[in-house]
PDB file of C-alpha atoms in Angstrom:
ATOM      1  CA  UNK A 145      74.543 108.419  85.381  1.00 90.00           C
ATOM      2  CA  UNK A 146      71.727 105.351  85.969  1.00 95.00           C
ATOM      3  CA  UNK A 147      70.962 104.507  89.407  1.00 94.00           C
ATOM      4  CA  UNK A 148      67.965 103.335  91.385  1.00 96.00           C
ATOM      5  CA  UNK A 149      65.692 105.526  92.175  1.00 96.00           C
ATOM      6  CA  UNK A 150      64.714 103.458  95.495  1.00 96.00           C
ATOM      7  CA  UNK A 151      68.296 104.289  96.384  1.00 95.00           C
ATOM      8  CA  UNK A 152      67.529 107.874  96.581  1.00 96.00           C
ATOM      9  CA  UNK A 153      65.529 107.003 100.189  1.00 96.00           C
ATOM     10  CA  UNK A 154      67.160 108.623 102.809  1.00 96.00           C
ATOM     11  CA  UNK A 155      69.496 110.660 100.821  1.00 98.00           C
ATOM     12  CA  UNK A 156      70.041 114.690 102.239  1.00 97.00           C
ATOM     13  CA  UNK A 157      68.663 117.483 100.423  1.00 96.00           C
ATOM     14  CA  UNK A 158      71.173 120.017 100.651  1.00 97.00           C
ATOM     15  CA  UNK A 159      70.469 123.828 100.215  1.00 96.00           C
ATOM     16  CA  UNK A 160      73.069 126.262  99.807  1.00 95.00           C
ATOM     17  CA  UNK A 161      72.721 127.273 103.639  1.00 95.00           C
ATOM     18  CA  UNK A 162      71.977 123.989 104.984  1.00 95.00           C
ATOM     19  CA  UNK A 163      70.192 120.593 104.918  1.00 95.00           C
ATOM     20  CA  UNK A 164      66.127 120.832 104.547  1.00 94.00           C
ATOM     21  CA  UNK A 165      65.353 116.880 104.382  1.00 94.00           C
ATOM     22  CA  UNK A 166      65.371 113.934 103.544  1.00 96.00           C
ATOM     23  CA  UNK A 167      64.265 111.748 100.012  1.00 97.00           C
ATOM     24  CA  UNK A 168      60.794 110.034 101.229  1.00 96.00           C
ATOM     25  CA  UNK A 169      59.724 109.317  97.096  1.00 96.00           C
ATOM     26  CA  UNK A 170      60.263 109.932  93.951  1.00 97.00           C
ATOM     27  CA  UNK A 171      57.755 110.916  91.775  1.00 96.00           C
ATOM     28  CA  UNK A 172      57.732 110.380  87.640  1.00 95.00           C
ATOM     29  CA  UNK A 173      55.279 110.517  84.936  1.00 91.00           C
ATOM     30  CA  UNK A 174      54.204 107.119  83.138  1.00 87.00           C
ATOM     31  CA  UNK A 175      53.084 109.167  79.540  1.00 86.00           C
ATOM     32  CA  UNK A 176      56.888 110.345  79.216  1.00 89.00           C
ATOM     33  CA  UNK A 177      58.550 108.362  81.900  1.00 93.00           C
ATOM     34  CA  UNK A 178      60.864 111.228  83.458  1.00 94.00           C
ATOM     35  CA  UNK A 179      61.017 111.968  87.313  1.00 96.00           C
ATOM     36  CA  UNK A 180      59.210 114.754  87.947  1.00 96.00           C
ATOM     37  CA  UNK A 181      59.737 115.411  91.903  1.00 97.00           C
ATOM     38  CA  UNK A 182      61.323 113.842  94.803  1.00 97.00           C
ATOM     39  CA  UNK A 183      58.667 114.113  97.738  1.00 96.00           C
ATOM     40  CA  UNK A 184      61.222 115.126 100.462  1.00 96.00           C
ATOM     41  CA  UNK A 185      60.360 115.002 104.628  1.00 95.00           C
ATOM     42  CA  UNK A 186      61.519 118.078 105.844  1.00 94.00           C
ATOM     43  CA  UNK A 187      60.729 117.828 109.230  1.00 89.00           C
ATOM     44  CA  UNK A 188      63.685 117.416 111.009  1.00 85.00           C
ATOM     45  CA  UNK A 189      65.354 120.821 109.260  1.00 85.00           C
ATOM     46  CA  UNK A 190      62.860 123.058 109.049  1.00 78.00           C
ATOM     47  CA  UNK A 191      58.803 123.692 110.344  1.00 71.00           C
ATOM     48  CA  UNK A 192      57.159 122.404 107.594  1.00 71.00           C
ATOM     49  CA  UNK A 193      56.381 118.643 106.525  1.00 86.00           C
ATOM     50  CA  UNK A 194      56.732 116.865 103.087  1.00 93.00           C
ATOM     51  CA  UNK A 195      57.608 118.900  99.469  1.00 95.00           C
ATOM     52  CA  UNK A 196      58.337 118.846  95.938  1.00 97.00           C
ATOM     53  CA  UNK A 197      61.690 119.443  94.779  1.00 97.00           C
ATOM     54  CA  UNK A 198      61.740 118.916  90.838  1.00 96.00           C
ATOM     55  CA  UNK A 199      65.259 117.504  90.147  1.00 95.00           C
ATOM     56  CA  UNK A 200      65.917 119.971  87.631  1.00 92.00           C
ATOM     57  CA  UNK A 201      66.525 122.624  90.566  1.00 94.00           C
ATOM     58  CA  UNK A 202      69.134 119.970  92.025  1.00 95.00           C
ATOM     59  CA  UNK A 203      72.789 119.174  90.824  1.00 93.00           C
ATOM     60  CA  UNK A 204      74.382 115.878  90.539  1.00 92.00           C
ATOM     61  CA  UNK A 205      73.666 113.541  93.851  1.00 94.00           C
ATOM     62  CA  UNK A 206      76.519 113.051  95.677  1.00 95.00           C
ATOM     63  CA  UNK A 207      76.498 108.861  95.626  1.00 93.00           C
ATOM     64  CA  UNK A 208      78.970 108.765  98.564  1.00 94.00           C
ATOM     65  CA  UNK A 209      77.617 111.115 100.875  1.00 97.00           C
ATOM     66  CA  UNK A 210      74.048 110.223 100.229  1.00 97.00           C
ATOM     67  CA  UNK A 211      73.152 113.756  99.013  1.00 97.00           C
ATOM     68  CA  UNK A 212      71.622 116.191  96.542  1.00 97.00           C
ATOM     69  CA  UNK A 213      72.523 119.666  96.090  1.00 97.00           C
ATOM     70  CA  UNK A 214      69.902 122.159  95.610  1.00 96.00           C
ATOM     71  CA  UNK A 215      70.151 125.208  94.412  1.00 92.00           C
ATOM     72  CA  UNK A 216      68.424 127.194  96.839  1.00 94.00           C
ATOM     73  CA  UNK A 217      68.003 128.765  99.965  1.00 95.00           C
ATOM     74  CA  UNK A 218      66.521 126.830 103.240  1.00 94.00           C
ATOM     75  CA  UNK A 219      63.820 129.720 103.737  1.00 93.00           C
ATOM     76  CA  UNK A 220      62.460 129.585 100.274  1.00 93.00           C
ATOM     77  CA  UNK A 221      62.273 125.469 100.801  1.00 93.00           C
ATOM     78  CA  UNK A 222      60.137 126.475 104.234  1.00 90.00           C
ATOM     79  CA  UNK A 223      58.051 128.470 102.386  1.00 91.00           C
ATOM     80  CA  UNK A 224      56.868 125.696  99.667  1.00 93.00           C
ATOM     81  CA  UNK A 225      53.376 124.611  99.542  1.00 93.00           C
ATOM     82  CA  UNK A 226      53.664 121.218 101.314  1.00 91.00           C
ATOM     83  CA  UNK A 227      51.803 117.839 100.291  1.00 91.00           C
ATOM     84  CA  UNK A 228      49.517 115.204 101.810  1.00 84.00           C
ATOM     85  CA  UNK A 229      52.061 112.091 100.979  1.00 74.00           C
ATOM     86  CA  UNK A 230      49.232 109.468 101.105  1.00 75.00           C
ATOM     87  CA  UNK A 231      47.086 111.670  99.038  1.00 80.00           C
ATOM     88  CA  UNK A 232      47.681 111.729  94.898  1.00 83.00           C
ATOM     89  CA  UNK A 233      49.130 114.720  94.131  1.00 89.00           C
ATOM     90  CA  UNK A 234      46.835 116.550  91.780  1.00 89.00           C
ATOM     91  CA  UNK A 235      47.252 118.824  88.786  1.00 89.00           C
ATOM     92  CA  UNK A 236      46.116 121.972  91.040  1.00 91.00           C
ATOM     93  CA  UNK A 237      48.800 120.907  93.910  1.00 92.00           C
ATOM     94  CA  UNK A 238      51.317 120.742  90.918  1.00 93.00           C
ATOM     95  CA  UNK A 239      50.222 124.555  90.157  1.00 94.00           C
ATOM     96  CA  UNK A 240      51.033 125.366  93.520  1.00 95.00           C
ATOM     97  CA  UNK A 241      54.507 124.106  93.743  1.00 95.00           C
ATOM     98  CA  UNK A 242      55.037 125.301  90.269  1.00 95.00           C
ATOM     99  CA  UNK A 243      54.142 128.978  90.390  1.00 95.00           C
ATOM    100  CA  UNK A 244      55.951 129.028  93.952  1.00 96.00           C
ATOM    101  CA  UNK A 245      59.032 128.146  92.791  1.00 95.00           C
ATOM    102  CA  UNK A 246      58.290 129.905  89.448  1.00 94.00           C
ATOM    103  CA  UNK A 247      59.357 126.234  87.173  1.00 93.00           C
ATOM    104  CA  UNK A 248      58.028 125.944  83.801  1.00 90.00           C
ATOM    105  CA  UNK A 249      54.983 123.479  84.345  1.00 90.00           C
ATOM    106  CA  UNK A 250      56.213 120.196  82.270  1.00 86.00           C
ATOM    107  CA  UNK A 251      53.070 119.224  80.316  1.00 84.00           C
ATOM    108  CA  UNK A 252      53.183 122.628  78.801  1.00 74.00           C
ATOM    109  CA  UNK A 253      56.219 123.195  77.537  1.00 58.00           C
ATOM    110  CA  UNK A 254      58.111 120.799  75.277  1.00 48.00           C
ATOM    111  CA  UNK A 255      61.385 121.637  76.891  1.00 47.00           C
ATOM    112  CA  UNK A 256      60.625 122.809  80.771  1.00 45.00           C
ATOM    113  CA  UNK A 257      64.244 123.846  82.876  1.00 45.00           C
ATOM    114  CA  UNK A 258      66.662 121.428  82.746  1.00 43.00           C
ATOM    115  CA  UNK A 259      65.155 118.783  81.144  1.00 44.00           C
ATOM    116  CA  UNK A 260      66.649 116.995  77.828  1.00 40.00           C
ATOM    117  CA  UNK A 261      64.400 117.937  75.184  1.00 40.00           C
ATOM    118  CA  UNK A 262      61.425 115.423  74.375  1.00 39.00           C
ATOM    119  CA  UNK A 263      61.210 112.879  71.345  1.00 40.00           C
ATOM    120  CA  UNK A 264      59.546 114.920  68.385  1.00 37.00           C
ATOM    121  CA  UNK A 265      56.784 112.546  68.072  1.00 40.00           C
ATOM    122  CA  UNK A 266      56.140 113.317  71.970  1.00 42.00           C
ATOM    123  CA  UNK A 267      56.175 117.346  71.100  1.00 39.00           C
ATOM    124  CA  UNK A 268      54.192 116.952  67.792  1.00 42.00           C
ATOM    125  CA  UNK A 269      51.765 115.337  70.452  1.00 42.00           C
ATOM    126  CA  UNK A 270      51.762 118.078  72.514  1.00 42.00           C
ATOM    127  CA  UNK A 271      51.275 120.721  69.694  1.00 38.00           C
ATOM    128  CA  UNK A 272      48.543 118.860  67.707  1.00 45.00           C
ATOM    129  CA  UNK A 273      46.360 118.428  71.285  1.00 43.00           C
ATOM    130  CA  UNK A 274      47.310 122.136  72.460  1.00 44.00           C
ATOM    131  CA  UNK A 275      49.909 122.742  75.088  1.00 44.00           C
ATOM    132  CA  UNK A 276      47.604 123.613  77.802  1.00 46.00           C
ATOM    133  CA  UNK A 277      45.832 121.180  80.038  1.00 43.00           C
ATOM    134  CA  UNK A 278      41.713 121.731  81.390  1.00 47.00           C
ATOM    135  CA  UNK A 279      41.029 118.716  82.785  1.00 46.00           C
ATOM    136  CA  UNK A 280      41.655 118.460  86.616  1.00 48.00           C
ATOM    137  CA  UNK A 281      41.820 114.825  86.482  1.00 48.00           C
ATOM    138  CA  UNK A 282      44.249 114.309  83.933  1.00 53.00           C
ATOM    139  CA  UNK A 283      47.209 113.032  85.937  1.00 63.00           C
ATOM    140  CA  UNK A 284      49.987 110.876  85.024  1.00 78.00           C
ATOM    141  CA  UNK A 285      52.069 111.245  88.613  1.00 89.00           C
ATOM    142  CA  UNK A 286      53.206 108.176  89.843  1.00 91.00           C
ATOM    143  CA  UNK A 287      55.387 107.061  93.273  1.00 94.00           C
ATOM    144  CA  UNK A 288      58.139 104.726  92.458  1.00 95.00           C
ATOM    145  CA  UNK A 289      57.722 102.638  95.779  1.00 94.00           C
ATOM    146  CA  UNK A 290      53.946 102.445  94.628  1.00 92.00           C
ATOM    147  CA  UNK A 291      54.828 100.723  91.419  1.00 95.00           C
ATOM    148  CA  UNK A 292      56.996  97.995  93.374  1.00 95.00           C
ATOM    149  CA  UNK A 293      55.733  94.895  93.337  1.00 95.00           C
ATOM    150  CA  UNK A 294      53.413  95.291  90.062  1.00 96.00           C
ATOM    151  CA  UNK A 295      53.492  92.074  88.223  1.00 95.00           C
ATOM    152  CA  UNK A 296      55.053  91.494  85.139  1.00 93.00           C
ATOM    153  CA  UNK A 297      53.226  89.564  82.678  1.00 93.00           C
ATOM    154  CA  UNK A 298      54.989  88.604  79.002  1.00 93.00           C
ATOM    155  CA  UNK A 299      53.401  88.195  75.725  1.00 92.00           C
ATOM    156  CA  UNK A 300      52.068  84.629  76.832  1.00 91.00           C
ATOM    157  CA  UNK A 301      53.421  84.209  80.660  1.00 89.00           C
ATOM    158  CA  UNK A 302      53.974  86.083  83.387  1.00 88.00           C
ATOM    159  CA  UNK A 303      57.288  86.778  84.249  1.00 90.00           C
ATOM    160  CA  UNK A 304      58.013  88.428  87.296  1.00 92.00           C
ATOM    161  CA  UNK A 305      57.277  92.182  89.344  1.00 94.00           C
ATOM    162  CA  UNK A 306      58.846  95.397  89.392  1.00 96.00           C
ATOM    163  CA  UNK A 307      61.765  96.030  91.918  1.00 96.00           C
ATOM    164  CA  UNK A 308      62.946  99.354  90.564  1.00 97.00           C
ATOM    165  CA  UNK A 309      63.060 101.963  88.374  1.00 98.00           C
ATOM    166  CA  UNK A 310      66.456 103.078  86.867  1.00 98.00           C
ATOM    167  CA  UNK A 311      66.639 107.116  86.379  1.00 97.00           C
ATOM    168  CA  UNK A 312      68.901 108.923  84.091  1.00 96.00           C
ATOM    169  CA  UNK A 313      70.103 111.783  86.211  1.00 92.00           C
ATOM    170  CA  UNK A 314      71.633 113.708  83.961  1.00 91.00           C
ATOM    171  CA  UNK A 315      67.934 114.578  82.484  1.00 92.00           C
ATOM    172  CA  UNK A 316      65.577 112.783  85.063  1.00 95.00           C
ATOM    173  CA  UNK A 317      64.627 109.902  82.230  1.00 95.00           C
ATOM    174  CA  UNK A 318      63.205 106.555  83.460  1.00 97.00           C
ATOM    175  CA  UNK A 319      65.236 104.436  81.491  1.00 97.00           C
ATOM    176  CA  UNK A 320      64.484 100.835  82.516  1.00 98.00           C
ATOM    177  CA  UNK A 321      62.454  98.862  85.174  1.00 97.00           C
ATOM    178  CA  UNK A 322      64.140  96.506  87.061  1.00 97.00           C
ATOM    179  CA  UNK A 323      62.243  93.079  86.905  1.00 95.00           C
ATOM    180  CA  UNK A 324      62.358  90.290  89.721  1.00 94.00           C
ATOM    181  CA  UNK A 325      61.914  86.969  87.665  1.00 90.00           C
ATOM    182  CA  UNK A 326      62.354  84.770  90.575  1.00 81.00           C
ATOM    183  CA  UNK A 327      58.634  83.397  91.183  1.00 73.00           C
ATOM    184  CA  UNK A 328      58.673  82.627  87.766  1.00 71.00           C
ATOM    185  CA  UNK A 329      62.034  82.138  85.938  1.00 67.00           C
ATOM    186  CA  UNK A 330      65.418  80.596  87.776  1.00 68.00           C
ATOM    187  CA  UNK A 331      66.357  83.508  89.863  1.00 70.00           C
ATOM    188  CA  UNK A 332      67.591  86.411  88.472  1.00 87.00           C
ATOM    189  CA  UNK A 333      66.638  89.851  87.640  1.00 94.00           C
ATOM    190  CA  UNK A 334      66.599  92.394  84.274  1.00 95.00           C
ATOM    191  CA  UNK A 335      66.007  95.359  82.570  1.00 97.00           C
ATOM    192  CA  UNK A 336      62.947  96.242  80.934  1.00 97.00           C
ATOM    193  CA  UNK A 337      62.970  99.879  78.967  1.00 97.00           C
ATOM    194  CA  UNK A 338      59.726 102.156  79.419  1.00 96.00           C
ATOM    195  CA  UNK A 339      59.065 101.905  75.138  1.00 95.00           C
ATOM    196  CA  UNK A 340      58.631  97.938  75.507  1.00 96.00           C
ATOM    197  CA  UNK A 341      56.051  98.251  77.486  1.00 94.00           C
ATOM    198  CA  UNK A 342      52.500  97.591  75.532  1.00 93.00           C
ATOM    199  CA  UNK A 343      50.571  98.638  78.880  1.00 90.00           C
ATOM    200  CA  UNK A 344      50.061  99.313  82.659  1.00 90.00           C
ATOM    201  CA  UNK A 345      47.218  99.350  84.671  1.00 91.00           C
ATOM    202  CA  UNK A 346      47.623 101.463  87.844  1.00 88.00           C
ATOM    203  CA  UNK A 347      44.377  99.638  89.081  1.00 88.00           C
ATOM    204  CA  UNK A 348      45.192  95.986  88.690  1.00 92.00           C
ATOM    205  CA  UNK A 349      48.747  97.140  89.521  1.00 94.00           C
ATOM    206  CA  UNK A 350      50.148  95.252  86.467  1.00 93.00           C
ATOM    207  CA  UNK A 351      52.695  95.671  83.378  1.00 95.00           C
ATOM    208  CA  UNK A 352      52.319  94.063  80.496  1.00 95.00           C
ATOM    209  CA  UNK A 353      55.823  93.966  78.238  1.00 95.00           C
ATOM    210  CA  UNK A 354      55.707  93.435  74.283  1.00 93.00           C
ATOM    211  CA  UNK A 355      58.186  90.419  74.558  1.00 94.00           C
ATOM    212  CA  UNK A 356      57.461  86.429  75.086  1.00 94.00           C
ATOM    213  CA  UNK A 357      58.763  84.607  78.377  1.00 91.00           C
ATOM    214  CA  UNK A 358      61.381  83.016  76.954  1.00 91.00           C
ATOM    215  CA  UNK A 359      62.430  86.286  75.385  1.00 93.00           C
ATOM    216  CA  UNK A 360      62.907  88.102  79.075  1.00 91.00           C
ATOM    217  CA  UNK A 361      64.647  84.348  80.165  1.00 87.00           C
ATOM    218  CA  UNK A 362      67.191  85.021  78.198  1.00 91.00           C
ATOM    219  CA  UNK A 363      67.937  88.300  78.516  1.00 93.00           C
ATOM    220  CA  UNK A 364      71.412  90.012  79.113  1.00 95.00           C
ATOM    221  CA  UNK A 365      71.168  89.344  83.358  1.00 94.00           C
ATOM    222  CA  UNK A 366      71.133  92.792  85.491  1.00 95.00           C
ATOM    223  CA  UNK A 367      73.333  92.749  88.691  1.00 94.00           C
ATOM    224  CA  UNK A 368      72.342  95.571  90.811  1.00 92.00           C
ATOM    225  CA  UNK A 369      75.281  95.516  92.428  1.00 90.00           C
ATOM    226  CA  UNK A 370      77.371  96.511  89.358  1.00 90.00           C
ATOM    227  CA  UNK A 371      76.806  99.786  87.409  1.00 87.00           C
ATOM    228  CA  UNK A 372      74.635 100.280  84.291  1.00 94.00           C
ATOM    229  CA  UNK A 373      77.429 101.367  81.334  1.00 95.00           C
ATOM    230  CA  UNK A 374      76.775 101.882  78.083  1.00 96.00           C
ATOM    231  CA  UNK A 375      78.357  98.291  77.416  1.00 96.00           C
ATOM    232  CA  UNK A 376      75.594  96.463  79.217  1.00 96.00           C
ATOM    233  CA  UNK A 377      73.180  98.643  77.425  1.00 97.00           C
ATOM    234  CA  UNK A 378      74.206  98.041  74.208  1.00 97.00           C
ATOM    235  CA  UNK A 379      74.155  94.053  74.869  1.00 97.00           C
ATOM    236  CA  UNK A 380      70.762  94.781  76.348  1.00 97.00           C
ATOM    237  CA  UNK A 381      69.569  96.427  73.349  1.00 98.00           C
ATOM    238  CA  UNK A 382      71.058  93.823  70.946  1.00 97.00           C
ATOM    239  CA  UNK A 383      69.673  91.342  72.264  1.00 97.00           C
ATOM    240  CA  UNK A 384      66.473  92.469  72.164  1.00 96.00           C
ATOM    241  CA  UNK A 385      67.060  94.179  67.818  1.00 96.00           C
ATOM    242  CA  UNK A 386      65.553  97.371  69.460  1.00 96.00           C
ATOM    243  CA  UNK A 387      67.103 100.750  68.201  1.00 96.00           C
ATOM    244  CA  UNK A 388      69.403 102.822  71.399  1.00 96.00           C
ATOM    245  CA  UNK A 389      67.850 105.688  72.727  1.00 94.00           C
ATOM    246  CA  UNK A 390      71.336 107.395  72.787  1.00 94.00           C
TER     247      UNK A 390
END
């Protein structure tokens, strides 16, 4: 199912004994675009402060509640290493969560628990540069409310910023970024996919998309009050002569 990953603010953690806390983030990758973690406060439930809960170790949110079921025990959550959440979360704090909960570390494995597997072109990547990763500074973890607000720019305009991010949770995919065009087009907002996306620059916070102005103006309108089907997809991708992911 695609929903917002802002959405997920707020929502319950819930362990198999109990809740632990609350959604504060979500974290994702911007070389593969899949959520990684949700950063979650657990300071109301139990004696420790903010984790990482990889969504692969959670089921299917419950929309109406406003939950997630984990599959775990409260006392194992307590035990977690926890984070700095205004600190970026390095490759060694990643290692910590990682061999705590005993997950398959992500950028090592084409296929880690619970995870769809990866494009071949993405795992021939991996092979040819090795599977395992030295460099300390090699991170690719980024915060979903830190990428709101990034400006959009088009082949020859700029277009708008970043609202959202729309995750696939039946593997964790990013699937689209939801773009405000009001500052620059008549008011309305769409979907941009991850693979159109020629670059972004975490330090200028800005995207640059590999279609023209009047491209994204016309563009199949997104209504986030309505859910993404395959039927709006399919219009989407039309439009735009790019092949479906599905």
């Amino acid at each position: 199912m695609l929903r917002s990953a802002l959405d997920l603010h707020g929502y319950t953690l819930e362990c198999r004994d109990g809740s632990i806390g609350h959604v504060k983030d979500v974290l994702f990758d911007d070389e593969y675009w899949h959520a990684r973690y949700l950063v979650v406060d657990t300071s109301r439930f139990l004696s420790g402060d903010k984790v990482l809960i990889a969504p692969h170790a959670c089921g299917e949110p419950d929309w109406q509640a406003q939950a997630i079921p984990v599959a775990m025990d409260r006392e194992q959550v307590e035990g977690a290493p926890s984070i700095d959440e205004d600190a970026p979360v390095s490759r060694r704090v990643e290692r910590s969560v990682l061999d705590y909960f005993d997950w398959a570390p992500y950028w090592a494995t084409p296929f880690p628990p619970g995870i769809a597997p990866l494009p071949m072109h993405v795992v021939d990547k991996q092979i040819e540069r090795g599977t395992e990763v030295h460099e300390e500074d090699q991170r690719h973890l980024r915060s979903a409310h830190e990428v709101k607000g990034y400006a959009i720019a088009a082949k020859d305009d700029e277009i708008g910023h970043v609202e959202d991010l729309i995750c696939d949770t039946a593997d964790w995919a990013v699937r689209y970024l939801v773009v405000d065009t009001r500052n620059w087009l008549p008011g309305r907002k769409v979907l941009i996919a991850p693979a159109w996306v020629e670059k972004i620059s975490f330090a200028n916070h800005h995207v640059r998309v590999d279609h023209t102005a009047e491209q994204v103006k016309g563009a199949p309108a997104f209504d986030p009050e309505a859910p993404v089907n395959r039927a709006y997809e399919q219009e989407l991708f039309d439009y735009y002569g790019r092949p479906v992911y599905w």
